[in-house]
Amino acid sequence: MIHVTTETKFIGLLGYPLKQSHSSLMQNRAFAELGLNYIYVPIEVTKEDLAAVVKGMVKMNYAGFNITKPHKLNIMKYVDELDALAKIIGAVNTVTIQEGRLKGYNTDGTGFVRSLEKEKGFSVENKNVFILGGGGASQAIATACAYKGAGNIYLSNRTPEKALALARDINLHVRDCSVAFTMGSSEMKEALNKADLFINTTSVGMTPHTEETPLEAALLHKNMLVCDVIYNPLKTRLLREAEQAGCETLNGLGMLLYQGAEAFTLWTGRKAPVEIMSEVLHHAAKGLNK
Ligand code: ATR
């Protein structure tokens, strides 16, 4: 049990509403593992109160915070500086506070890319990456893949305008490597055929809708690694069908782990104890997936 004193550094998690937080379990265990006098505290904050809460944190012992829905865009107004990748993504999930100055980062996309490297030995460099979805997760992952040298990035989304806008942004601000396709079109199917990596960033297939899948099983082929950002359930219908098609698969727990590990290092300057963090997440996920 941590002995909380005036020296204790606080790390917040700001969002609304906040459900049971895996991040809190994972980060507090990581602080304890390294004997750091830090504590991670989830705080439900409404849009109206965000500015006041952040101002208060700067005056308290906060060394930073994670920020989640619905504040990932809004928080950019309140930081003094934005990391280059967060600026391009246009969203922040991690903030550091040093000598009263706030700096915003986005570790979601780089966390995903790192989980591919660490858990699958897969580098996105020069690979064809197909990303389904056009929301916040897609934005972060697609931008990080472009940043890390993906060959081509193919995007499709239920609302096509969002995929188009994202492809345009990536081509303009990172590299000219991204193209959007209409869902179900023959061009989309051709792009899928060429893909080395497929990533579902939509919520389709998440509990309680576990019988839904975002992609027809017939479009899966064994030459692609199939990833789902969902971790509840741990094995979505998409991943089950991908396995049957002979594909390697990866669920969303690795992204949650490595976005947290990168944030941990930003706050503490220390290498994150990823093994113990992973154990905590797997244990918590088992509870969720009962
Ligand atoms: P996140 O931050 O997790 O990415 P989000 O920004 O709300 O969440 O994005 C959710 C994504 O899931 C979007 O791409 C959304 O499609 P739209 O942009 O058309 O809304 C996608 N999505 C959610 N439900 C879907 C469904 N039933 N079929 C297809 N796509 C769906």
PDB file of C-alpha atoms and ligand atoms in Angstrom:
ATOM      1  CA  MET A   1       0.000   0.000   0.000  1.00  0.00           C
ATOM      2  CA  ILE A   2       1.416   3.397  -0.987  1.00  0.00           C
ATOM      3  CA  HIS A   3       2.054   5.904   1.812  1.00  0.00           C
ATOM      4  CA  VAL A   4       0.582   9.108   0.367  1.00  0.00           C
ATOM      5  CA  THR A   5       2.516  12.214   1.428  1.00  0.00           C
ATOM      6  CA  THR A   6       3.030  15.754   0.176  1.00  0.00           C
ATOM      7  CA  GLU A   7       5.789  14.303  -2.030  1.00  0.00           C
ATOM      8  CA  THR A   8       3.467  11.885  -3.808  1.00  0.00           C
ATOM      9  CA  LYS A   9       2.986  12.637  -7.500  1.00  0.00           C
ATOM     10  CA  PHE A  10      -0.505  12.249  -8.870  1.00  0.00           C
ATOM     11  CA  ILE A  11      -1.420  11.120 -12.370  1.00  0.00           C
ATOM     12  CA  GLY A  12      -5.041  11.669 -13.392  1.00  0.00           C
ATOM     13  CA  LEU A  13      -7.359   9.953 -15.824  1.00  0.00           C
ATOM     14  CA  LEU A  14      -9.909  12.474 -17.073  1.00  0.00           C
ATOM     15  CA  GLY A  15     -13.030  11.408 -18.927  1.00  0.00           C
ATOM     16  CA  TYR A  16     -16.802  11.192 -18.697  1.00  0.00           C
ATOM     17  CA  PRO A  17     -18.240   8.785 -17.922  1.00  0.00           C
ATOM     18  CA  LEU A  18     -15.424   6.570 -16.675  1.00  0.00           C
ATOM     19  CA  LYS A  19     -16.153   2.900 -16.279  1.00  0.00           C
ATOM     20  CA  GLN A  20     -13.986   0.494 -14.355  1.00  0.00           C
ATOM     21  CA  SER A  21     -10.494   1.522 -15.422  1.00  0.00           C
ATOM     22  CA  HIS A  22      -7.939  -1.037 -16.567  1.00  0.00           C
ATOM     23  CA  SER A  23      -5.433   1.835 -16.828  1.00  0.00           C
ATOM     24  CA  SER A  24      -5.718   2.588 -13.137  1.00  0.00           C
ATOM     25  CA  LEU A  25      -4.978  -1.029 -12.169  1.00  0.00           C
ATOM     26  CA  MET A  26      -2.122  -1.235 -14.667  1.00  0.00           C
ATOM     27  CA  GLN A  27      -0.420   2.086 -13.825  1.00  0.00           C
ATOM     28  CA  ASN A  28      -0.698   1.776 -10.046  1.00  0.00           C
ATOM     29  CA  ARG A  29       0.797  -1.713 -10.226  1.00  0.00           C
ATOM     30  CA  ALA A  30       3.618  -0.378 -12.424  1.00  0.00           C
ATOM     31  CA  PHE A  31       4.398   2.460  -9.985  1.00  0.00           C
ATOM     32  CA  ALA A  32       4.482  -0.020  -7.099  1.00  0.00           C
ATOM     33  CA  GLU A  33       6.710  -2.399  -9.069  1.00  0.00           C
ATOM     34  CA  LEU A  34       9.372   0.297  -9.489  1.00  0.00           C
ATOM     35  CA  GLY A  35       8.825   1.690  -5.973  1.00  0.00           C
ATOM     36  CA  LEU A  36       7.793   5.082  -7.359  1.00  0.00           C
ATOM     37  CA  ASN A  37       5.863   7.483  -5.157  1.00  0.00           C
ATOM     38  CA  TYR A  38       3.147   8.018  -7.769  1.00  0.00           C
ATOM     39  CA  ILE A  39      -0.581   7.344  -7.704  1.00  0.00           C
ATOM     40  CA  TYR A  40      -2.996   7.093 -10.648  1.00  0.00           C
ATOM     41  CA  VAL A  41      -6.443   8.550 -10.009  1.00  0.00           C
ATOM     42  CA  PRO A  42      -9.493   8.308 -12.307  1.00  0.00           C
ATOM     43  CA  ILE A  43     -11.572  11.514 -12.195  1.00  0.00           C
ATOM     44  CA  GLU A  44     -14.913  11.946 -13.951  1.00  0.00           C
ATOM     45  CA  VAL A  45     -14.956  15.414 -15.498  1.00  0.00           C
ATOM     46  CA  THR A  46     -17.687  16.981 -17.611  1.00  0.00           C
ATOM     47  CA  LYS A  47     -16.946  19.238 -20.605  1.00  0.00           C
ATOM     48  CA  GLU A  48     -17.999  22.265 -18.576  1.00  0.00           C
ATOM     49  CA  ASP A  49     -15.527  21.504 -15.771  1.00  0.00           C
ATOM     50  CA  LEU A  50     -12.521  20.444 -17.852  1.00  0.00           C
ATOM     51  CA  ALA A  51     -10.743  23.827 -17.835  1.00  0.00           C
ATOM     52  CA  ALA A  52     -11.191  24.300 -14.077  1.00  0.00           C
ATOM     53  CA  VAL A  53     -10.007  20.772 -13.257  1.00  0.00           C
ATOM     54  CA  VAL A  54      -6.889  21.095 -15.416  1.00  0.00           C
ATOM     55  CA  LYS A  55      -6.088  24.480 -13.876  1.00  0.00           C
ATOM     56  CA  GLY A  56      -6.403  22.918 -10.420  1.00  0.00           C
ATOM     57  CA  MET A  57      -4.140  20.002 -11.342  1.00  0.00           C
ATOM     58  CA  VAL A  58      -1.359  22.396 -12.330  1.00  0.00           C
ATOM     59  CA  LYS A  59      -1.515  23.893  -8.826  1.00  0.00           C
ATOM     60  CA  MET A  60      -1.465  20.464  -7.166  1.00  0.00           C
ATOM     61  CA  ASN A  61       1.047  17.603  -7.189  1.00  0.00           C
ATOM     62  CA  TYR A  62      -0.009  16.329 -10.605  1.00  0.00           C
ATOM     63  CA  ALA A  63       2.808  15.205 -12.913  1.00  0.00           C
ATOM     64  CA  GLY A  64       0.373  14.566 -15.748  1.00  0.00           C
ATOM     65  CA  PHE A  65      -2.752  12.741 -16.824  1.00  0.00           C
ATOM     66  CA  ASN A  66      -4.396  10.509 -19.377  1.00  0.00           C
ATOM     67  CA  ILE A  67      -7.383  11.949 -21.120  1.00  0.00           C
ATOM     68  CA  THR A  68     -10.169  10.007 -22.773  1.00  0.00           C
ATOM     69  CA  LYS A  69     -13.649  10.425 -24.265  1.00  0.00           C
ATOM     70  CA  PRO A  70     -15.078  13.010 -24.716  1.00  0.00           C
ATOM     71  CA  HIS A  71     -12.088  15.310 -24.081  1.00  0.00           C
ATOM     72  CA  LYS A  72      -9.308  14.103 -26.425  1.00  0.00           C
ATOM     73  CA  LEU A  73      -9.826  17.029 -28.815  1.00  0.00           C
ATOM     74  CA  ASN A  74     -10.907  19.714 -26.375  1.00  0.00           C
ATOM     75  CA  ILE A  75      -7.838  19.332 -24.168  1.00  0.00           C
ATOM     76  CA  MET A  76      -5.649  20.673 -26.982  1.00  0.00           C
ATOM     77  CA  LYS A  77      -6.910  24.175 -26.116  1.00  0.00           C
ATOM     78  CA  TYR A  78      -5.453  23.935 -22.626  1.00  0.00           C
ATOM     79  CA  VAL A  79      -1.957  22.597 -23.264  1.00  0.00           C
ATOM     80  CA  ASP A  80       1.084  24.867 -23.723  1.00  0.00           C
ATOM     81  CA  GLU A  81       2.752  22.587 -26.232  1.00  0.00           C
ATOM     82  CA  LEU A  82       1.806  19.711 -28.517  1.00  0.00           C
ATOM     83  CA  ASP A  83       4.059  16.841 -29.537  1.00  0.00           C
ATOM     84  CA  ALA A  84       4.461  16.663 -33.351  1.00  0.00           C
ATOM     85  CA  LEU A  85       2.481  13.429 -33.748  1.00  0.00           C
ATOM     86  CA  ALA A  86      -0.381  14.605 -31.494  1.00  0.00           C
ATOM     87  CA  LYS A  87      -0.571  17.765 -33.585  1.00  0.00           C
ATOM     88  CA  ILE A  88      -0.968  15.773 -36.804  1.00  0.00           C
ATOM     89  CA  ILE A  89      -3.440  13.316 -35.280  1.00  0.00           C
ATOM     90  CA  GLY A  90      -5.385  16.223 -33.830  1.00  0.00           C
ATOM     91  CA  ALA A  91      -6.046  14.470 -30.524  1.00  0.00           C
ATOM     92  CA  VAL A  92      -4.284  13.987 -27.190  1.00  0.00           C
ATOM     93  CA  ASN A  93      -4.468  11.015 -24.800  1.00  0.00           C
ATOM     94  CA  THR A  94      -1.506  11.833 -22.507  1.00  0.00           C
ATOM     95  CA  VAL A  95      -0.390  15.091 -20.891  1.00  0.00           C
ATOM     96  CA  THR A  96       2.747  15.815 -18.872  1.00  0.00           C
ATOM     97  CA  ILE A  97       2.925  18.682 -16.358  1.00  0.00           C
ATOM     98  CA  GLN A  98       6.425  20.038 -15.721  1.00  0.00           C
ATOM     99  CA  GLU A  99       7.025  23.306 -13.895  1.00  0.00           C
ATOM    100  CA  GLY A 100       3.465  24.337 -14.564  1.00  0.00           C
ATOM    101  CA  ARG A 101       3.679  23.665 -18.308  1.00  0.00           C
ATOM    102  CA  LEU A 102       1.420  21.166 -20.026  1.00  0.00           C
ATOM    103  CA  LYS A 103       2.547  19.128 -23.023  1.00  0.00           C
ATOM    104  CA  GLY A 104       0.136  16.948 -24.978  1.00  0.00           C
ATOM    105  CA  TYR A 105       1.008  13.624 -26.620  1.00  0.00           C
ATOM    106  CA  ASN A 106      -0.857  10.865 -28.381  1.00  0.00           C
ATOM    107  CA  THR A 107       0.434   7.382 -27.525  1.00  0.00           C
ATOM    108  CA  ASP A 108      -2.526   5.419 -28.964  1.00  0.00           C
ATOM    109  CA  GLY A 109      -1.159   4.949 -32.479  1.00  0.00           C
ATOM    110  CA  THR A 110       2.480   4.442 -31.497  1.00  0.00           C
ATOM    111  CA  GLY A 111       1.288   2.072 -28.757  1.00  0.00           C
ATOM    112  CA  PHE A 112      -0.524   0.033 -31.389  1.00  0.00           C
ATOM    113  CA  VAL A 113       2.539  -0.066 -33.670  1.00  0.00           C
ATOM    114  CA  ARG A 114       4.696  -1.118 -30.733  1.00  0.00           C
ATOM    115  CA  SER A 115       2.298  -3.903 -29.782  1.00  0.00           C
ATOM    116  CA  LEU A 116       2.643  -5.254 -33.351  1.00  0.00           C
ATOM    117  CA  GLU A 117       6.423  -5.190 -33.042  1.00  0.00           C
ATOM    118  CA  LYS A 118       6.612  -6.675 -29.555  1.00  0.00           C
ATOM    119  CA  GLU A 119       3.831  -9.234 -29.753  1.00  0.00           C
ATOM    120  CA  LYS A 120       3.998 -10.265 -33.406  1.00  0.00           C
ATOM    121  CA  GLY A 121       7.499  -9.225 -34.505  1.00  0.00           C
ATOM    122  CA  PHE A 122       5.745  -7.246 -37.251  1.00  0.00           C
ATOM    123  CA  SER A 123       7.076  -3.913 -38.542  1.00  0.00           C
ATOM    124  CA  VAL A 124       4.735  -1.695 -40.591  1.00  0.00           C
ATOM    125  CA  GLU A 125       7.643  -0.392 -42.652  1.00  0.00           C
ATOM    126  CA  ASN A 126       6.891  -0.739 -46.395  1.00  0.00           C
ATOM    127  CA  LYS A 127       3.801  -2.856 -45.632  1.00  0.00           C
ATOM    128  CA  ASN A 128       0.312  -2.448 -47.072  1.00  0.00           C
ATOM    129  CA  VAL A 129      -1.984  -1.603 -44.180  1.00  0.00           C
ATOM    130  CA  PHE A 130      -5.780  -1.734 -44.422  1.00  0.00           C
ATOM    131  CA  ILE A 131      -7.641   0.155 -41.694  1.00  0.00           C
ATOM    132  CA  LEU A 132     -11.380  -0.127 -41.195  1.00  0.00           C
ATOM    133  CA  GLY A 133     -13.038   2.821 -39.419  1.00  0.00           C
ATOM    134  CA  GLY A 134     -12.679   6.575 -39.414  1.00  0.00           C
ATOM    135  CA  GLY A 135     -12.944   7.581 -35.756  1.00  0.00           C
ATOM    136  CA  GLY A 136     -10.345   8.528 -33.153  1.00  0.00           C
ATOM    137  CA  ALA A 137      -8.624   5.138 -33.031  1.00  0.00           C
ATOM    138  CA  SER A 138      -8.341   4.988 -36.811  1.00  0.00           C
ATOM    139  CA  GLN A 139      -6.908   8.507 -36.919  1.00  0.00           C
ATOM    140  CA  ALA A 140      -4.232   7.695 -34.342  1.00  0.00           C
ATOM    141  CA  ILE A 141      -3.281   4.308 -35.828  1.00  0.00           C
ATOM    142  CA  ALA A 142      -3.280   5.428 -39.468  1.00  0.00           C
ATOM    143  CA  THR A 143      -1.144   8.474 -38.676  1.00  0.00           C
ATOM    144  CA  ALA A 144       1.327   6.422 -36.629  1.00  0.00           C
ATOM    145  CA  CYS A 145       1.590   3.810 -39.429  1.00  0.00           C
ATOM    146  CA  ALA A 146       2.316   6.568 -41.979  1.00  0.00           C
ATOM    147  CA  TYR A 147       4.869   8.092 -39.596  1.00  0.00           C
ATOM    148  CA  LYS A 148       6.574   4.707 -39.140  1.00  0.00           C
ATOM    149  CA  GLY A 149       6.985   4.147 -42.873  1.00  0.00           C
ATOM    150  CA  ALA A 150       4.033   1.994 -43.976  1.00  0.00           C
ATOM    151  CA  GLY A 151       4.077   1.437 -47.750  1.00  0.00           C
ATOM    152  CA  ASN A 152       0.402   2.088 -48.476  1.00  0.00           C
ATOM    153  CA  ILE A 153      -2.436   2.827 -46.104  1.00  0.00           C
ATOM    154  CA  TYR A 154      -5.938   1.907 -47.273  1.00  0.00           C
ATOM    155  CA  LEU A 155      -8.913   3.303 -45.393  1.00  0.00           C
ATOM    156  CA  SER A 156     -12.644   2.490 -45.418  1.00  0.00           C
ATOM    157  CA  ASN A 157     -15.395   3.664 -43.144  1.00  0.00           C
ATOM    158  CA  ARG A 158     -19.195   3.395 -42.884  1.00  0.00           C
ATOM    159  CA  THR A 159     -19.272   7.197 -43.244  1.00  0.00           C
ATOM    160  CA  PRO A 160     -16.979   7.556 -46.278  1.00  0.00           C
ATOM    161  CA  GLU A 161     -16.324  11.296 -45.821  1.00  0.00           C
ATOM    162  CA  LYS A 162     -14.406  10.608 -42.600  1.00  0.00           C
ATOM    163  CA  ALA A 163     -12.072   8.100 -44.294  1.00  0.00           C
ATOM    164  CA  LEU A 164     -11.544  10.514 -47.178  1.00  0.00           C
ATOM    165  CA  ALA A 165     -10.710  13.392 -44.848  1.00  0.00           C
ATOM    166  CA  LEU A 166      -8.299  11.209 -42.870  1.00  0.00           C
ATOM    167  CA  ALA A 167      -6.499  10.017 -46.023  1.00  0.00           C
ATOM    168  CA  ARG A 168      -6.185  13.638 -47.177  1.00  0.00           C
ATOM    169  CA  ASP A 169      -4.784  14.742 -43.802  1.00  0.00           C
ATOM    170  CA  ILE A 170      -2.187  11.976 -43.742  1.00  0.00           C
ATOM    171  CA  ASN A 171      -1.050  12.707 -47.303  1.00  0.00           C
ATOM    172  CA  LEU A 172      -0.789  16.387 -46.519  1.00  0.00           C
ATOM    173  CA  HIS A 173       0.826  16.266 -43.084  1.00  0.00           C
ATOM    174  CA  VAL A 174       2.844  13.017 -42.977  1.00  0.00           C
ATOM    175  CA  ARG A 175       3.520  11.365 -46.351  1.00  0.00           C
ATOM    176  CA  ASP A 176       1.655  10.685 -49.553  1.00  0.00           C
ATOM    177  CA  CYS A 177       0.788   7.055 -48.798  1.00  0.00           C
ATOM    178  CA  SER A 178      -2.897   6.959 -48.000  1.00  0.00           C
ATOM    179  CA  VAL A 179      -6.047   6.282 -50.011  1.00  0.00           C
ATOM    180  CA  ALA A 180      -9.711   5.861 -49.028  1.00  0.00           C
ATOM    181  CA  PHE A 181     -12.117   3.333 -50.567  1.00  0.00           C
ATOM    182  CA  THR A 182     -15.894   3.047 -50.452  1.00  0.00           C
ATOM    183  CA  MET A 183     -17.023   0.138 -48.273  1.00  0.00           C
ATOM    184  CA  GLY A 184     -17.812  -2.943 -50.311  1.00  0.00           C
ATOM    185  CA  SER A 185     -16.452  -1.551 -53.598  1.00  0.00           C
ATOM    186  CA  SER A 186     -14.364  -3.724 -55.911  1.00  0.00           C
ATOM    187  CA  GLU A 187     -11.426  -1.329 -55.292  1.00  0.00           C
ATOM    188  CA  MET A 188     -11.732  -1.968 -51.560  1.00  0.00           C
ATOM    189  CA  LYS A 189     -11.621  -5.714 -52.199  1.00  0.00           C
ATOM    190  CA  GLU A 190      -8.533  -5.332 -54.379  1.00  0.00           C
ATOM    191  CA  ALA A 191      -6.823  -3.301 -51.665  1.00  0.00           C
ATOM    192  CA  LEU A 192      -7.720  -5.989 -49.110  1.00  0.00           C
ATOM    193  CA  ASN A 193      -6.102  -8.565 -51.374  1.00  0.00           C
ATOM    194  CA  LYS A 194      -2.875  -6.591 -51.294  1.00  0.00           C
ATOM    195  CA  ALA A 195      -2.946  -5.958 -47.543  1.00  0.00           C
ATOM    196  CA  ASP A 196      -0.262  -7.389 -45.248  1.00  0.00           C
ATOM    197  CA  LEU A 197      -2.068  -6.035 -42.212  1.00  0.00           C
ATOM    198  CA  PHE A 198      -5.778  -5.516 -41.503  1.00  0.00           C
ATOM    199  CA  ILE A 199      -6.920  -3.465 -38.509  1.00  0.00           C
ATOM    200  CA  ASN A 200     -10.486  -3.122 -37.288  1.00  0.00           C
ATOM    201  CA  THR A 201     -10.819   0.162 -35.393  1.00  0.00           C
ATOM    202  CA  THR A 202     -14.634   0.156 -35.328  1.00  0.00           C
ATOM    203  CA  SER A 203     -16.675  -1.017 -32.367  1.00  0.00           C
ATOM    204  CA  VAL A 204     -18.369  -3.740 -34.436  1.00  0.00           C
ATOM    205  CA  GLY A 205     -18.103  -7.084 -32.609  1.00  0.00           C
ATOM    206  CA  MET A 206     -17.688  -5.609 -29.140  1.00  0.00           C
ATOM    207  CA  THR A 207     -19.650  -7.039 -26.196  1.00  0.00           C
ATOM    208  CA  PRO A 208     -22.656  -7.395 -26.177  1.00  0.00           C
ATOM    209  CA  HIS A 209     -22.744  -7.605 -30.004  1.00  0.00           C
ATOM    210  CA  THR A 210     -20.227 -10.421 -30.206  1.00  0.00           C
ATOM    211  CA  GLU A 211     -21.909 -12.124 -33.163  1.00  0.00           C
ATOM    212  CA  GLU A 212     -21.307  -9.099 -35.402  1.00  0.00           C
ATOM    213  CA  THR A 213     -18.239  -8.713 -37.593  1.00  0.00           C
ATOM    214  CA  PRO A 214     -17.006  -5.715 -39.593  1.00  0.00           C
ATOM    215  CA  LEU A 215     -15.609  -7.759 -42.498  1.00  0.00           C
ATOM    216  CA  GLU A 216     -16.994 -10.656 -44.540  1.00  0.00           C
ATOM    217  CA  ALA A 217     -14.993 -13.782 -43.740  1.00  0.00           C
ATOM    218  CA  ALA A 218     -14.592 -14.476 -47.478  1.00  0.00           C
ATOM    219  CA  LEU A 219     -12.369 -11.373 -47.771  1.00  0.00           C
ATOM    220  CA  LEU A 220      -9.799 -12.666 -45.282  1.00  0.00           C
ATOM    221  CA  HIS A 221      -6.643 -14.298 -46.642  1.00  0.00           C
ATOM    222  CA  LYS A 222      -3.824 -16.003 -44.821  1.00  0.00           C
ATOM    223  CA  ASN A 223      -1.170 -13.534 -45.955  1.00  0.00           C
ATOM    224  CA  MET A 224      -2.491 -10.827 -43.699  1.00  0.00           C
ATOM    225  CA  LEU A 225      -2.107 -10.266 -40.000  1.00  0.00           C
ATOM    226  CA  VAL A 226      -5.564  -9.413 -38.648  1.00  0.00           C
ATOM    227  CA  CYS A 227      -5.874  -7.038 -35.685  1.00  0.00           C
ATOM    228  CA  ASP A 228      -8.832  -5.842 -33.694  1.00  0.00           C
ATOM    229  CA  VAL A 229      -8.577  -2.873 -31.321  1.00  0.00           C
ATOM    230  CA  ILE A 230     -11.385  -4.475 -29.294  1.00  0.00           C
ATOM    231  CA  TYR A 231     -10.366  -6.422 -26.168  1.00  0.00           C
ATOM    232  CA  ASN A 232     -13.840  -7.200 -24.889  1.00  0.00           C
ATOM    233  CA  PRO A 233     -14.219  -9.975 -25.950  1.00  0.00           C
ATOM    234  CA  LEU A 234     -10.555 -10.935 -26.260  1.00  0.00           C
ATOM    235  CA  LYS A 235     -11.378 -12.942 -29.363  1.00  0.00           C
ATOM    236  CA  THR A 236     -13.944 -11.211 -31.555  1.00  0.00           C
ATOM    237  CA  ARG A 237     -15.803 -12.968 -34.357  1.00  0.00           C
ATOM    238  CA  LEU A 238     -13.397 -11.220 -36.758  1.00  0.00           C
ATOM    239  CA  LEU A 239     -10.398 -12.791 -35.019  1.00  0.00           C
ATOM    240  CA  ARG A 240     -12.072 -16.207 -34.829  1.00  0.00           C
ATOM    241  CA  GLU A 241     -12.806 -16.145 -38.549  1.00  0.00           C
ATOM    242  CA  ALA A 242      -9.318 -14.845 -39.298  1.00  0.00           C
ATOM    243  CA  GLU A 243      -7.822 -17.779 -37.413  1.00  0.00           C
ATOM    244  CA  GLN A 244      -9.994 -20.161 -39.429  1.00  0.00           C
ATOM    245  CA  ALA A 245      -8.672 -18.508 -42.599  1.00  0.00           C
ATOM    246  CA  GLY A 246      -5.119 -19.208 -41.434  1.00  0.00           C
ATOM    247  CA  CYS A 247      -4.236 -15.623 -40.446  1.00  0.00           C
ATOM    248  CA  GLU A 248      -2.089 -14.485 -37.541  1.00  0.00           C
ATOM    249  CA  THR A 249      -4.234 -12.392 -35.179  1.00  0.00           C
ATOM    250  CA  LEU A 250      -3.835  -9.739 -32.472  1.00  0.00           C
ATOM    251  CA  ASN A 251      -6.458  -8.281 -30.128  1.00  0.00           C
ATOM    252  CA  GLY A 252      -6.618  -4.790 -28.604  1.00  0.00           C
ATOM    253  CA  LEU A 253      -5.018  -5.576 -25.261  1.00  0.00           C
ATOM    254  CA  GLY A 254      -1.504  -4.928 -26.617  1.00  0.00           C
ATOM    255  CA  MET A 255      -2.461  -1.440 -27.773  1.00  0.00           C
ATOM    256  CA  LEU A 256      -3.886  -0.670 -24.328  1.00  0.00           C
ATOM    257  CA  LEU A 257      -0.681  -1.955 -22.743  1.00  0.00           C
ATOM    258  CA  TYR A 258       1.802  -0.084 -24.912  1.00  0.00           C
ATOM    259  CA  GLN A 259      -0.077   3.232 -25.040  1.00  0.00           C
ATOM    260  CA  GLY A 260       0.065   3.013 -21.233  1.00  0.00           C
ATOM    261  CA  ALA A 261       3.727   2.007 -21.189  1.00  0.00           C
ATOM    262  CA  GLU A 262       4.654   5.022 -23.329  1.00  0.00           C
ATOM    263  CA  ALA A 263       2.627   7.338 -21.092  1.00  0.00           C
ATOM    264  CA  PHE A 264       4.307   5.837 -17.996  1.00  0.00           C
ATOM    265  CA  THR A 265       7.722   6.727 -19.419  1.00  0.00           C
ATOM    266  CA  LEU A 266       6.612  10.256 -20.291  1.00  0.00           C
ATOM    267  CA  TRP A 267       5.468  10.868 -16.699  1.00  0.00           C
ATOM    268  CA  THR A 268       8.260   9.129 -14.826  1.00  0.00           C
ATOM    269  CA  GLY A 269      11.240   9.084 -17.204  1.00  0.00           C
ATOM    270  CA  ARG A 270      11.529   5.349 -16.464  1.00  0.00           C
ATOM    271  CA  LYS A 271      11.194   2.280 -18.650  1.00  0.00           C
ATOM    272  CA  ALA A 272       7.771   0.759 -18.023  1.00  0.00           C
ATOM    273  CA  PRO A 273       7.589  -2.705 -16.430  1.00  0.00           C
ATOM    274  CA  VAL A 274       5.556  -4.069 -19.344  1.00  0.00           C
ATOM    275  CA  GLU A 275       5.524  -7.684 -18.208  1.00  0.00           C
ATOM    276  CA  ILE A 276       3.782  -6.932 -14.944  1.00  0.00           C
ATOM    277  CA  MET A 277       1.493  -4.409 -16.659  1.00  0.00           C
ATOM    278  CA  SER A 278       0.525  -7.050 -19.203  1.00  0.00           C
ATOM    279  CA  GLU A 279      -0.238  -9.544 -16.422  1.00  0.00           C
ATOM    280  CA  VAL A 280      -2.540  -7.028 -14.720  1.00  0.00           C
ATOM    281  CA  LEU A 281      -4.370  -6.326 -17.985  1.00  0.00           C
ATOM    282  CA  HIS A 282      -4.838  -9.990 -18.838  1.00  0.00           C
ATOM    283  CA  HIS A 283      -6.162 -10.649 -15.362  1.00  0.00           C
ATOM    284  CA  ALA A 284      -8.591  -7.694 -15.567  1.00  0.00           C
ATOM    285  CA  ALA A 285      -9.661  -8.640 -19.089  1.00  0.00           C
ATOM    286  CA  LYS A 286     -10.499 -12.172 -17.952  1.00  0.00           C
ATOM    287  CA  GLY A 287     -12.898 -10.645 -15.418  1.00  0.00           C
ATOM    288  CA  LEU A 288     -14.487  -8.558 -18.164  1.00  0.00           C
ATOM    289  CA  ASN A 289     -14.724 -11.470 -20.545  1.00  0.00           C
ATOM    290  CA  LYS A 290     -16.366 -13.880 -18.102  1.00  0.00           C
TER     291      LYS A 290
HETATM  292  P1  ATR B   1     -12.918   5.491 -31.411  1.00  0.00           P
HETATM  293  O1  ATR B   1     -12.347   6.672 -30.685  1.00  0.00           O
HETATM  294  O2  ATR B   1     -12.894   4.227 -30.610  1.00  0.00           O
HETATM  295  O3  ATR B   1     -12.340   5.330 -32.781  1.00  0.00           O
HETATM  296  P2  ATR B   1     -15.239   6.719 -32.563  1.00  0.00           P
HETATM  297  O4  ATR B   1     -14.427   7.944 -32.859  1.00  0.00           O
HETATM  298  O5  ATR B   1     -16.621   6.880 -32.004  1.00  0.00           O
HETATM  299  O6  ATR B   1     -14.484   5.772 -31.555  1.00  0.00           O
HETATM  300  O7  ATR B   1     -15.303   5.840 -33.920  1.00  0.00           O
HETATM  301  C1  ATR B   1     -16.062   4.665 -34.019  1.00  0.00           C
HETATM  302  C2  ATR B   1     -15.832   4.033 -35.395  1.00  0.00           C
HETATM  303  O8  ATR B   1     -16.617   2.846 -35.469  1.00  0.00           O
HETATM  304  C3  ATR B   1     -16.280   4.909 -36.554  1.00  0.00           C
HETATM  305  O9  ATR B   1     -15.452   4.644 -37.662  1.00  0.00           O
HETATM  306  C4  ATR B   1     -17.689   4.391 -36.810  1.00  0.00           C
HETATM  307  O10 ATR B   1     -18.197   4.623 -38.117  1.00  0.00           O
HETATM  308  P3  ATR B   1     -18.867   6.055 -38.509  1.00  0.00           P
HETATM  309  O11 ATR B   1     -17.727   7.017 -38.669  1.00  0.00           O
HETATM  310  O12 ATR B   1     -19.596   5.775 -39.744  1.00  0.00           O
HETATM  311  O13 ATR B   1     -19.768   6.412 -37.345  1.00  0.00           O
HETATM  312  C5  ATR B   1     -17.487   2.925 -36.606  1.00  0.00           C
HETATM  313  N1  ATR B   1     -18.715   2.202 -36.320  1.00  0.00           N
HETATM  314  C6  ATR B   1     -19.418   2.191 -35.165  1.00  0.00           C
HETATM  315  N2  ATR B   1     -20.502   1.391 -35.287  1.00  0.00           N
HETATM  316  C7  ATR B   1     -20.477   0.867 -36.555  1.00  0.00           C
HETATM  317  C8  ATR B   1     -21.301  -0.031 -37.289  1.00  0.00           C
HETATM  318  N3  ATR B   1     -22.388  -0.576 -36.743  1.00  0.00           N
HETATM  319  N4  ATR B   1     -20.946  -0.324 -38.566  1.00  0.00           N
HETATM  320  C9  ATR B   1     -19.847   0.212 -39.127  1.00  0.00           C
HETATM  321  N5  ATR B   1     -19.035   1.074 -38.485  1.00  0.00           N
HETATM  322  C10 ATR B   1     -19.334   1.395 -37.220  1.00  0.00           C
END
